[in-house]
CSV table of C-alpha atoms and ligand atoms in Angstrom, one decimal:
chain,number,residue,atom,x,y,z
G,1,MET,CA,-8.8,29.0,5.9
G,2,ASN,CA,-6.8,27.3,3.5
G,3,ARG,CA,-5.8,23.8,4.2
G,4,LEU,CA,-2.0,24.6,4.8
G,5,ALA,CA,-3.2,27.0,7.6
G,6,VAL,CA,-5.3,24.6,9.2
G,7,LEU,CA,-2.3,22.4,9.3
G,8,GLU,CA,0.0,25.0,10.8
G,9,THR,CA,-2.4,25.5,13.5
G,10,LEU,CA,-2.6,22.0,14.1
G,11,LEU,CA,1.1,21.4,14.1
G,12,GLY,CA,2.1,24.6,15.8
G,13,GLN,CA,4.8,25.1,13.1
G,14,PRO,CA,5.1,25.8,9.6
G,15,ALA,CA,4.0,23.1,7.1
G,16,PRO,CA,6.9,21.5,5.1
G,17,VAL,CA,7.2,23.6,1.8
G,18,LEU,CA,7.1,21.8,-1.8
G,19,GLU,CA,9.2,23.5,-3.6
G,20,ALA,CA,8.8,24.3,-7.5
G,21,GLY,CA,10.8,21.9,-9.6
G,22,HIS,CA,10.8,19.1,-6.5
G,23,VAL,CA,9.2,15.7,-6.4
G,24,TRP,CA,7.4,14.3,-3.3
G,25,LEU,CA,6.7,10.5,-3.2
G,26,VAL,CA,3.6,10.4,-0.9
G,27,GLY,CA,2.2,7.6,0.8
G,28,ALA,CA,-1.6,7.8,0.6
G,29,GLY,CA,-2.5,5.3,3.2
G,30,PRO,CA,-4.8,2.4,2.6
G,31,GLY,CA,-7.8,4.5,1.7
G,32,ASP,CA,-9.4,6.3,4.4
G,33,PRO,CA,-8.5,10.2,4.1
G,34,GLY,CA,-8.4,10.1,8.1
G,35,GLN,CA,-5.2,7.7,7.9
G,36,LEU,CA,-3.0,10.2,5.6
G,37,THR,CA,-0.2,11.8,7.6
G,38,LEU,CA,-0.3,15.4,8.0
G,39,ASP,CA,2.8,15.8,5.7
G,40,ALA,CA,0.9,14.1,3.1
G,41,VAL,CA,-1.7,16.4,3.5
G,42,ALA,CA,0.6,19.2,3.3
G,43,ALA,CA,1.9,17.8,0.0
G,44,LEU,CA,-1.5,17.7,-1.7
G,45,ALA,CA,-2.6,21.2,-0.6
G,46,GLN,CA,0.6,22.3,-2.5
G,47,ALA,CA,0.5,20.0,-5.4
G,48,GLU,CA,0.5,21.5,-8.8
G,49,THR,CA,0.9,18.0,-10.7
G,50,LEU,CA,-0.4,14.9,-9.1
G,51,VAL,CA,0.8,11.5,-10.4
G,52,HIS,CA,-1.2,8.7,-9.0
G,53,ASP,CA,-1.9,5.1,-9.4
G,54,GLU,CA,-5.3,3.1,-9.3
G,55,LEU,CA,-5.0,2.3,-5.4
G,56,VAL,CA,-5.5,5.9,-4.3
G,57,ASP,CA,-9.1,6.7,-3.1
G,58,PRO,CA,-10.8,9.0,-5.0
G,59,ARG,CA,-11.6,11.2,-1.4
G,60,ILE,CA,-7.9,11.6,-1.3
G,61,LEU,CA,-7.4,12.8,-4.7
G,62,ALA,CA,-10.0,15.3,-4.1
G,63,LEU,CA,-7.5,17.1,-1.4
G,64,ALA,CA,-5.5,18.4,-4.0
G,65,PRO,CA,-6.3,22.0,-5.2
G,66,GLU,CA,-8.9,21.8,-7.9
G,67,GLY,CA,-6.6,23.6,-10.5
G,68,ALA,CA,-3.8,20.9,-10.0
G,69,GLU,CA,-3.0,18.8,-13.1
G,70,ARG,CA,-3.8,15.0,-12.6
G,71,LEU,CA,-2.0,12.3,-14.4
G,72,TYR,CA,-3.6,9.0,-13.8
G,73,MET,CA,-0.7,6.4,-14.4
G,74,GLY,CA,-2.3,3.1,-13.3
G,75,LYS,CA,-0.3,0.1,-12.3
G,76,ARG,CA,-2.3,-3.1,-11.5
G,77,GLY,CA,-1.6,-6.6,-12.0
G,78,GLY,CA,-3.1,-8.2,-15.0
G,79,ARG,CA,-4.4,-5.1,-16.5
G,80,PRO,CA,-3.2,-2.5,-19.1
G,81,SER,CA,-1.1,-0.6,-17.1
G,82,ALA,CA,1.5,2.3,-17.4
G,83,ARG,CA,5.4,1.5,-17.8
G,84,GLN,CA,7.2,1.9,-14.7
G,85,ALA,CA,9.7,3.9,-17.2
G,86,ASP,CA,7.0,6.2,-18.1
G,87,ILE,CA,5.9,7.2,-14.9
G,88,THR,CA,9.5,8.0,-14.0
G,89,ALA,CA,9.8,9.9,-17.5
G,90,ALA,CA,6.5,11.9,-16.4
G,91,LEU,CA,7.9,12.8,-13.0
G,92,ILE,CA,10.9,14.0,-14.4
G,93,GLU,CA,9.3,16.0,-17.1
G,94,GLN,CA,7.1,17.6,-15.0
G,95,ALA,CA,10.0,18.7,-12.5
G,96,ARG,CA,12.0,20.2,-15.0
G,97,ALA,CA,9.0,22.1,-15.7
G,98,GLY,CA,9.3,23.6,-12.3
G,99,ARG,CA,6.1,22.2,-11.5
G,100,ARG,CA,5.6,21.2,-7.5
G,101,VAL,CA,5.0,17.4,-8.1
G,102,VAL,CA,3.4,14.8,-5.9
G,103,ARG,CA,3.6,11.5,-6.8
G,104,LEU,CA,0.8,9.8,-4.6
G,105,LYS,CA,0.8,5.9,-4.2
G,106,GLY,CA,-1.2,3.6,-2.0
G,107,GLY,CA,-0.1,2.7,1.5
G,108,ASP,CA,3.7,3.5,1.9
G,109,PRO,CA,5.6,4.7,-1.1
G,110,TYR,CA,8.6,2.1,0.1
G,111,VAL,CA,6.5,-1.1,0.8
G,112,PHE,CA,5.7,-2.9,-2.2
G,113,GLY,CA,5.3,0.3,-4.2
G,114,ARG,CA,8.0,0.8,-6.6
G,115,GLY,CA,8.8,3.9,-4.6
G,116,GLY,CA,12.6,3.1,-4.2
G,117,GLU,CA,12.9,2.7,-8.2
G,118,GLU,CA,11.2,6.1,-8.4
G,119,ALA,CA,13.3,7.6,-6.2
G,120,LEU,CA,16.4,6.1,-7.7
G,121,ALA,CA,15.4,7.6,-11.2
G,122,LEU,CA,14.8,11.0,-9.5
G,123,ALA,CA,18.3,10.8,-7.8
G,124,GLU,CA,20.1,9.8,-11.1
G,125,ALA,CA,18.3,12.5,-13.0
G,126,GLY,CA,19.5,15.1,-10.1
G,127,ILE,CA,15.8,16.3,-9.1
G,128,PRO,CA,15.2,17.2,-5.7
G,129,PHE,CA,12.6,14.6,-3.9
G,130,ARG,CA,11.6,13.4,-0.7
G,131,VAL,CA,9.5,10.5,0.7
G,132,VAL,CA,6.4,11.1,3.0
G,133,PRO,CA,5.9,7.5,4.2
G,134,GLY,CA,2.4,6.3,4.8
G,135,LEU,CA,0.2,3.7,6.5
G,136,THR,CA,0.9,0.5,4.8
G,137,ALA,CA,-2.2,-1.6,3.9
G,138,GLY,CA,-0.3,-4.6,5.4
G,139,LEU,CA,-0.2,-3.2,8.8
G,140,ALA,CA,-3.2,-0.8,8.7
G,141,GLY,CA,-5.5,-3.0,6.7
G,142,LEU,CA,-5.1,-5.7,9.4
G,143,ALA,CA,-5.7,-3.2,12.3
G,144,ALA,CA,-9.0,-2.0,10.5
G,145,ALA,CA,-9.9,-5.8,10.5
G,146,GLY,CA,-8.9,-6.3,14.3
G,147,ILE,CA,-5.9,-8.1,13.8
G,148,PRO,CA,-2.7,-6.7,15.6
G,149,ALA,CA,0.7,-7.4,13.4
G,150,THR,CA,2.1,-8.5,16.5
G,151,GLN,CA,1.0,-9.8,20.0
G,152,ARG,CA,3.2,-10.7,22.9
G,153,GLY,CA,2.9,-14.3,23.6
G,154,VAL,CA,1.9,-15.2,20.0
G,155,ASN,CA,4.4,-13.9,17.7
G,156,GLN,CA,8.0,-12.3,17.8
G,157,ALA,CA,8.0,-11.1,14.6
G,158,VAL,CA,5.8,-10.3,11.3
G,159,VAL,CA,6.9,-11.0,7.7
G,160,LEU,CA,5.6,-8.8,5.1
G,161,ALA,CA,5.9,-10.5,1.7
G,162,THR,CA,4.7,-10.3,-1.8
G,163,GLY,CA,2.7,-12.9,-3.3
G,164,HIS,CA,3.4,-11.8,-6.8
G,165,ALA,CA,6.6,-13.3,-7.8
G,166,ALA,CA,6.4,-15.8,-10.5
G,167,GLU,CA,7.0,-19.4,-9.5
G,168,GLY,CA,10.4,-20.2,-10.8
G,169,ALA,CA,11.4,-16.6,-11.2
G,170,ASP,CA,14.7,-15.3,-9.4
G,171,GLU,CA,12.9,-13.5,-6.8
G,172,ALA,CA,10.4,-16.4,-6.1
G,173,LEU,CA,10.1,-16.8,-2.2
G,174,ASP,CA,11.1,-19.9,-0.5
G,175,TRP,CA,7.5,-20.7,1.2
G,176,ALA,CA,8.8,-23.6,3.2
G,177,ALA,CA,11.5,-21.7,4.7
G,178,LEU,CA,8.8,-19.2,5.8
G,179,ALA,CA,6.5,-21.9,6.9
G,180,ARG,CA,9.4,-23.3,9.1
G,181,LEU,CA,9.9,-19.8,10.7
G,182,GLY,CA,6.3,-20.0,12.4
G,183,GLN,CA,5.6,-16.2,12.5
G,184,PRO,CA,2.7,-14.7,11.0
G,185,LEU,CA,3.1,-13.8,7.1
G,186,VAL,CA,1.1,-10.7,5.6
G,187,LEU,CA,1.0,-11.1,2.0
G,188,TYR,CA,0.3,-8.2,-0.6
G,189,MET,CA,-0.4,-9.0,-4.0
G,190,ALA,CA,-1.4,-12.6,-3.3
G,191,MET,CA,-4.7,-13.2,-4.7
G,192,ARG,CA,-4.0,-14.5,-7.9
G,193,ARG,CA,-1.8,-16.9,-6.6
G,194,LEU,CA,-3.2,-17.7,-3.3
G,195,GLU,CA,-4.0,-21.3,-4.3
G,196,ALA,CA,-0.4,-22.0,-4.9
G,197,ILE,CA,0.8,-20.3,-2.0
G,198,ALA,CA,-1.5,-21.9,0.5
G,199,VAL,CA,0.0,-25.4,-1.1
G,200,ALA,CA,3.4,-24.6,-0.6
G,201,LEU,CA,2.7,-23.6,2.8
G,202,LEU,CA,1.1,-26.8,3.8
G,203,ALA,CA,3.9,-28.5,1.9
G,204,GLY,CA,6.3,-26.8,4.0
G,205,GLY,CA,4.5,-27.7,7.3
G,206,LEU,CA,2.0,-25.1,8.2
G,207,ALA,CA,-1.0,-26.6,9.9
G,208,ALA,CA,-4.1,-27.1,7.9
G,209,GLU,CA,-6.1,-25.6,10.5
G,210,THR,CA,-3.8,-22.2,10.5
G,211,PRO,CA,-6.0,-19.0,10.8
G,212,VAL,CA,-5.9,-17.0,7.5
G,213,ALA,CA,-7.6,-13.6,7.2
G,214,VAL,CA,-8.1,-11.8,3.7
G,215,VAL,CA,-8.9,-8.4,4.2
G,216,ALA,CA,-9.8,-6.4,0.9
G,217,GLU,CA,-10.3,-2.8,0.3
G,218,ALA,CA,-9.5,-2.1,3.8
G,219,THR,CA,-10.5,1.2,5.3
G,220,THR,CA,-12.9,2.0,2.1
G,221,PRO,CA,-16.6,1.6,2.4
G,222,ARG,CA,-16.1,-1.6,0.1
G,223,GLU,CA,-14.0,-3.2,3.1
G,224,ARG,CA,-14.5,-6.9,3.3
G,225,VAL,CA,-13.0,-9.5,5.6
G,226,LEU,CA,-13.3,-13.2,5.3
G,227,VAL,CA,-11.5,-15.8,8.0
G,228,SER,CA,-10.8,-19.1,7.2
G,229,THR,CA,-8.1,-21.6,7.4
G,230,LEU,CA,-4.9,-22.6,5.4
G,231,ALA,CA,-6.6,-25.7,4.0
G,232,ASP,CA,-9.8,-23.8,3.1
G,233,VAL,CA,-8.8,-20.3,2.3
G,234,THR,CA,-8.9,-20.7,-1.4
G,235,GLY,CA,-12.5,-21.9,-1.6
G,236,ALA,CA,-13.8,-19.6,0.7
G,237,VAL,CA,-12.1,-16.7,-1.5
G,238,ARG,CA,-13.6,-18.1,-4.5
G,239,ARG,CA,-17.2,-18.7,-3.0
G,240,ALA,CA,-17.1,-15.2,-1.5
G,241,GLY,CA,-16.1,-13.6,-4.7
G,242,MET,CA,-13.1,-11.7,-2.7
G,243,ALA,CA,-10.6,-9.9,-5.1
G,244,ALA,CA,-7.6,-7.6,-5.0
G,245,PRO,CA,-6.9,-5.4,-3.6
G,246,ALA,CA,-6.5,-7.2,-0.6
G,247,VAL,CA,-3.8,-8.4,2.1
G,248,VAL,CA,-3.8,-11.8,3.3
G,249,ALA,CA,-2.8,-12.5,6.8
G,250,ILE,CA,-1.6,-16.1,7.9
G,251,GLY,CA,-1.0,-17.0,11.3
G,252,GLY,CA,-1.8,-16.8,15.1
G,253,VAL,CA,-2.6,-13.3,15.4
G,254,VAL,CA,-5.5,-13.8,13.1
G,255,SER,CA,-7.3,-15.5,15.7
G,256,LEU,CA,-7.4,-12.6,18.3
G,257,ARG,CA,-9.9,-11.0,15.7
G,258,GLY,CA,-12.8,-12.7,17.3
G,259,ARG,CA,-12.3,-10.5,20.5
G,260,LEU,CA,-10.5,-7.3,19.0
G,261,ARG,CA,-13.1,-6.9,16.3
G,262,PRO,CA,-13.3,-3.0,15.6
G,263,GLY,CA,-16.8,-1.4,17.1
E,1,SAH,N1,2.4,0.4,-1.0
E,1,SAH,C1,1.5,-0.1,-0.7
E,1,SAH,C2,1.3,-1.8,-1.5
E,1,SAH,C3,1.4,-1.6,-3.0
E,1,SAH,S1,1.4,-3.0,-3.6
E,1,SAH,C4,1.1,-0.3,0.6
E,1,SAH,O1,2.1,-0.1,1.4
E,1,SAH,O2,0.2,-0.7,1.0
E,1,SAH,C5,-0.6,-3.4,-3.8
E,1,SAH,C6,-1.0,-4.3,-2.9
E,1,SAH,O3,-1.3,-3.7,-1.6
E,1,SAH,C7,-2.3,-4.9,-3.1
E,1,SAH,O4,-2.2,-5.9,-4.0
E,1,SAH,C8,-2.8,-5.3,-2.0
E,1,SAH,O5,-2.5,-6.5,-1.3
E,1,SAH,C9,-2.3,-4.2,-1.1
E,1,SAH,N2,-3.2,-3.0,-0.6
E,1,SAH,C10,-3.3,-1.7,-1.0
E,1,SAH,N3,-4.2,-1.3,-0.6
E,1,SAH,C11,-5.2,-1.9,0.0
E,1,SAH,C12,-6.3,-2.1,0.7
E,1,SAH,N4,-6.8,-0.6,1.1
E,1,SAH,N5,-6.8,-3.1,1.5
E,1,SAH,C13,-6.2,-4.3,1.1
E,1,SAH,N6,-5.1,-4.3,0.6
E,1,SAH,C14,-4.4,-3.2,0.0
């Protein structure tokens, strides 16, 4: 039985149809194929062109038909990468050629994934598209490490933020305000600026002993978890040789890991 037929059996209803000339922006989740949604699997099964970036796990790319054209358009901080304009141009060109296009992104396309920018470009070009949400690394990656995003009695909010914005840039965050908020922070793309962020949060009033977890390559065979404190995390990360992709969780929920570590 092919994958779509299996899905339809599971769902008890027809799988969504990816039409010729349409683009689906699909979230691939943090890595483990088991964290794909059924719609994401349906999209992959119908892909004629697969446009993906570096964060998508090879086990997931393997779910598309062998004959599907694979266009690797990586984007990764600090390395030569495809320009966003080239990526959207490729999506539009493939759709206009009448292909069934899957734009596969790590995590959720609309969470720090530039999916919104690509969707806007498709809308402006008149290309029909839809978004298939995925599990975002900042939540699913924490769960994999035994850390709940919220816990009654511990926090009433959780802030998903990017650590990437350059100091002084328009989109730079007010770290002191986030420190004052007193709610856990979950940072994406924060590894290169971790030291500056920790310093800013400490200056903003967060306690030196605030627990911090760094979860790298969550849900993949290479997953690593480091637990430290705000004062010590930069040195600990350096000593452990941990690098992107990683999410950084800062706040009381991190302490629950001791009791909730996955078996
Ligand atoms: N759209 C993605 C985020 C893209 S930004 C999502 O929703 O998850 C890229 C950042 O995501 C990385 O720098 C890292 O902070 C995080 N990330 C993505 N996959 C990850 C993984 N498997 N483990 C840890 N962090 C991950």
